[in-house]
XYZ file of C-alpha atoms in Angstrom:
217
model
C 3.685 24.543 36.300
C 6.502 26.636 34.506
C 5.787 27.230 31.375
C 9.258 25.017 29.944
C 7.203 22.116 31.652
C 4.745 21.706 29.284
C 7.214 21.041 26.226
C 7.370 17.410 26.489
C 3.412 17.476 26.918
C 3.111 19.386 24.335
C 5.930 17.198 21.916
C 3.472 14.269 23.210
C 1.197 15.642 21.711
C 1.865 17.332 18.681
C 3.101 13.385 18.003
C -0.441 12.177 18.270
C -1.757 14.066 16.197
C 0.689 13.729 14.096
C 0.290 10.180 13.982
C -3.248 10.036 13.285
C -2.049 12.011 10.022
C 0.742 9.548 8.924
C 0.386 7.453 5.399
C -0.411 3.670 6.652
C -2.351 0.783 6.251
C -5.121 -0.130 9.090
C -6.669 -3.191 9.871
C -9.807 -2.137 8.207
C -8.153 -1.542 5.162
C -7.344 -5.373 5.226
C -10.750 -6.399 6.478
C -12.113 -4.203 3.023
C -9.417 -6.317 0.778
C -10.946 -9.590 2.035
C -13.926 -8.570 1.573
C -13.683 -7.595 -1.717
C -12.242 -11.254 -2.600
C -14.815 -12.905 -1.065
C -17.475 -10.175 -3.050
C -14.816 -11.305 -6.317
C -15.359 -15.192 -5.740
C -19.061 -14.522 -5.423
C -19.238 -13.198 -9.049
C -17.187 -16.299 -10.165
C -19.877 -18.370 -8.819
C -22.807 -16.114 -9.882
C -20.947 -16.828 -13.359
C -21.121 -20.403 -13.077
C -24.464 -20.581 -12.287
C -25.878 -17.992 -15.246
C -23.228 -20.194 -17.285
C -25.185 -23.545 -16.628
C -28.758 -22.345 -16.965
C -27.703 -20.627 -20.362
C -26.532 -23.841 -21.521
C -28.451 -25.450 -20.535
C -31.934 -23.491 -21.853
C -29.735 -23.947 -25.306
C -29.869 -27.106 -25.163
C -33.240 -27.541 -24.575
C -34.122 -25.635 -27.714
C -31.347 -28.156 -29.338
C -33.532 -31.101 -27.975
C -36.670 -29.400 -29.369
C -35.220 -28.951 -32.588
C -33.942 -32.328 -33.330
C -37.248 -33.796 -31.859
C -38.827 -31.659 -34.802
C -35.990 -32.687 -37.232
C -36.776 -36.629 -36.454
C -40.710 -36.397 -37.176
C -41.798 -38.716 -40.484
C -42.557 -35.410 -42.371
C -39.995 -35.167 -45.188
C -41.294 -31.837 -46.822
C -40.389 -29.996 -43.158
C -37.526 -32.173 -42.251
C -34.413 -30.311 -44.340
C -35.885 -27.163 -42.133
C -36.089 -28.911 -38.914
C -32.402 -29.925 -39.930
C -31.499 -26.876 -40.037
C -32.923 -25.578 -37.158
C -31.302 -28.150 -35.055
C -28.079 -26.929 -36.317
C -28.552 -23.483 -35.320
C -29.610 -23.845 -32.248
C -26.490 -26.529 -31.885
C -24.459 -23.575 -32.513
C -26.435 -21.041 -30.254
C -25.314 -23.651 -27.633
C -21.391 -23.743 -28.497
C -21.447 -19.630 -28.195
C -23.442 -19.757 -25.214
C -20.499 -22.321 -23.965
C -17.740 -20.150 -25.176
C -19.733 -17.106 -23.934
C -20.153 -18.721 -20.689
C -16.770 -19.514 -20.279
C -15.177 -16.138 -21.362
C -17.373 -14.957 -18.605
C -16.102 -17.367 -15.617
C -12.473 -16.325 -16.784
C -13.055 -12.956 -16.644
C -14.564 -13.256 -13.119
C -11.295 -15.378 -11.670
C -9.214 -12.818 -12.902
C -10.801 -10.552 -10.653
C -10.745 -12.903 -7.960
C -6.945 -12.942 -8.899
C -6.545 -9.751 -8.746
C -8.049 -9.059 -5.225
C -6.121 -11.689 -4.057
C -2.930 -9.592 -5.234
C -4.337 -6.963 -3.306
C -5.073 -8.704 -0.210
C -1.182 -10.061 0.087
C -0.454 -5.823 -0.827
C -2.737 -4.604 1.888
C -1.270 -7.023 4.364
C 1.664 -6.648 3.666
C 1.568 -2.383 4.437
C -0.306 -3.000 7.268
C 2.720 -5.315 8.803
C 4.933 -2.773 7.627
C 2.800 0.190 9.095
C 2.658 -1.408 12.938
C 6.373 -2.408 12.824
C 7.017 1.310 12.008
C 4.618 3.005 14.241
C 6.068 0.748 16.982
C 9.664 2.142 15.895
C 8.403 5.875 15.460
C 7.243 5.399 19.229
C 10.143 4.018 20.366
C 12.339 7.331 19.038
C 9.523 9.705 20.157
C 10.638 8.650 23.830
C 13.809 9.192 23.158
C 12.486 13.176 21.588
C 10.334 13.446 25.030
C 13.475 12.479 27.135
C 15.799 15.076 25.378
C 13.108 17.536 25.533
C 12.998 17.145 29.517
C 16.743 17.602 29.920
C 16.263 20.888 27.751
C 14.028 22.017 30.290
C 16.284 20.950 33.177
C 19.338 22.763 31.645
C 17.225 25.996 30.632
C 16.089 25.764 34.428
C 19.550 25.631 35.720
C 20.742 28.517 33.370
C 18.185 30.394 34.754
C 19.504 29.862 38.202
C 22.883 29.713 37.326
C 25.324 31.735 40.081
C 27.649 33.442 37.255
C 27.828 34.258 33.825
C 30.365 31.481 32.875
C 28.250 28.258 34.446
C 25.432 30.084 32.659
C 27.228 30.206 28.833
C 28.132 26.929 29.583
C 24.840 25.308 30.040
C 23.871 27.510 27.052
C 26.423 26.167 24.629
C 24.701 22.510 26.257
C 21.412 23.149 25.561
C 21.675 24.916 22.404
C 24.175 21.205 21.252
C 21.154 19.050 22.480
C 18.743 21.321 20.686
C 20.435 20.766 17.578
C 20.901 17.125 17.302
C 17.271 16.602 19.110
C 15.802 18.460 15.844
C 18.273 16.430 13.544
C 16.418 12.923 14.775
C 13.094 14.734 14.801
C 13.880 15.865 10.865
C 15.273 12.136 10.400
C 12.067 10.748 12.013
C 9.770 12.848 9.976
C 11.351 12.009 6.571
C 10.939 8.057 7.571
C 6.876 8.704 8.132
C 6.926 10.317 4.844
C 8.246 7.359 3.075
C 6.425 4.662 1.515
C 5.214 2.101 3.741
C 6.827 -0.607 2.349
C 10.336 1.404 2.212
C 10.174 3.338 5.589
C 13.108 0.516 6.307
C 15.049 2.017 3.799
C 15.559 5.650 6.481
C 15.623 3.896 9.546
C 19.133 3.612 9.384
C 19.340 7.871 9.383
C 17.236 7.957 12.335
C 19.335 5.110 13.869
C 22.350 7.517 13.701
C 20.825 10.375 15.014
C 19.548 8.902 17.845
C 22.872 7.350 18.850
C 24.218 10.994 18.502
C 21.312 12.453 20.959
C 21.791 9.493 23.005
C 25.814 10.170 23.208
C 25.056 14.108 24.152
C 22.513 12.946 26.745
C 25.283 10.733 28.377
C 28.169 14.019 28.316
C 26.185 16.615 29.470
C 25.216 16.137 33.025
């Protein structure tokens, strides 16, 4: 196997390595976001249970204080009534604290759901972008194969004029191939939800590459 024939293989390997390094969102990221929502929802449920228990405890103290206040002991009745009022205030405070805790946990659930939606959108965008990248990479591989073919033709040219023509075609094709790769790299490095903003530049570069591939026989 000649050194030139390694070109497409090396390009494909480089693409696979680069693909592992590209920014994007994976199925694992989506699963983690869903798990985060589930955990936050559990926190809300626990906060509600804790609130019910705390309010119940305070209410029990109120009932006990009222019971003491209702006993027919005149000397202690005023103190017992005051105790009952304080216990009732504790119940009100416990209810307010419990409601605040529940609202805080519910806010966390809302935020987790937003993050999940964002993650799912990024994951879908990653899949769409990577599918398009593979299509363009096939174009690059075809160009590499054509360049190898032309280089072999130049090496076996019967005269200098024919070799010069082939060399010029090689230079043209290599230059356009590099433009496609540069546009593709720019698109891959973009924020994942904005990758399509850079797709048009890639499409134009690919169209010009296709035209050259069709012209060069």
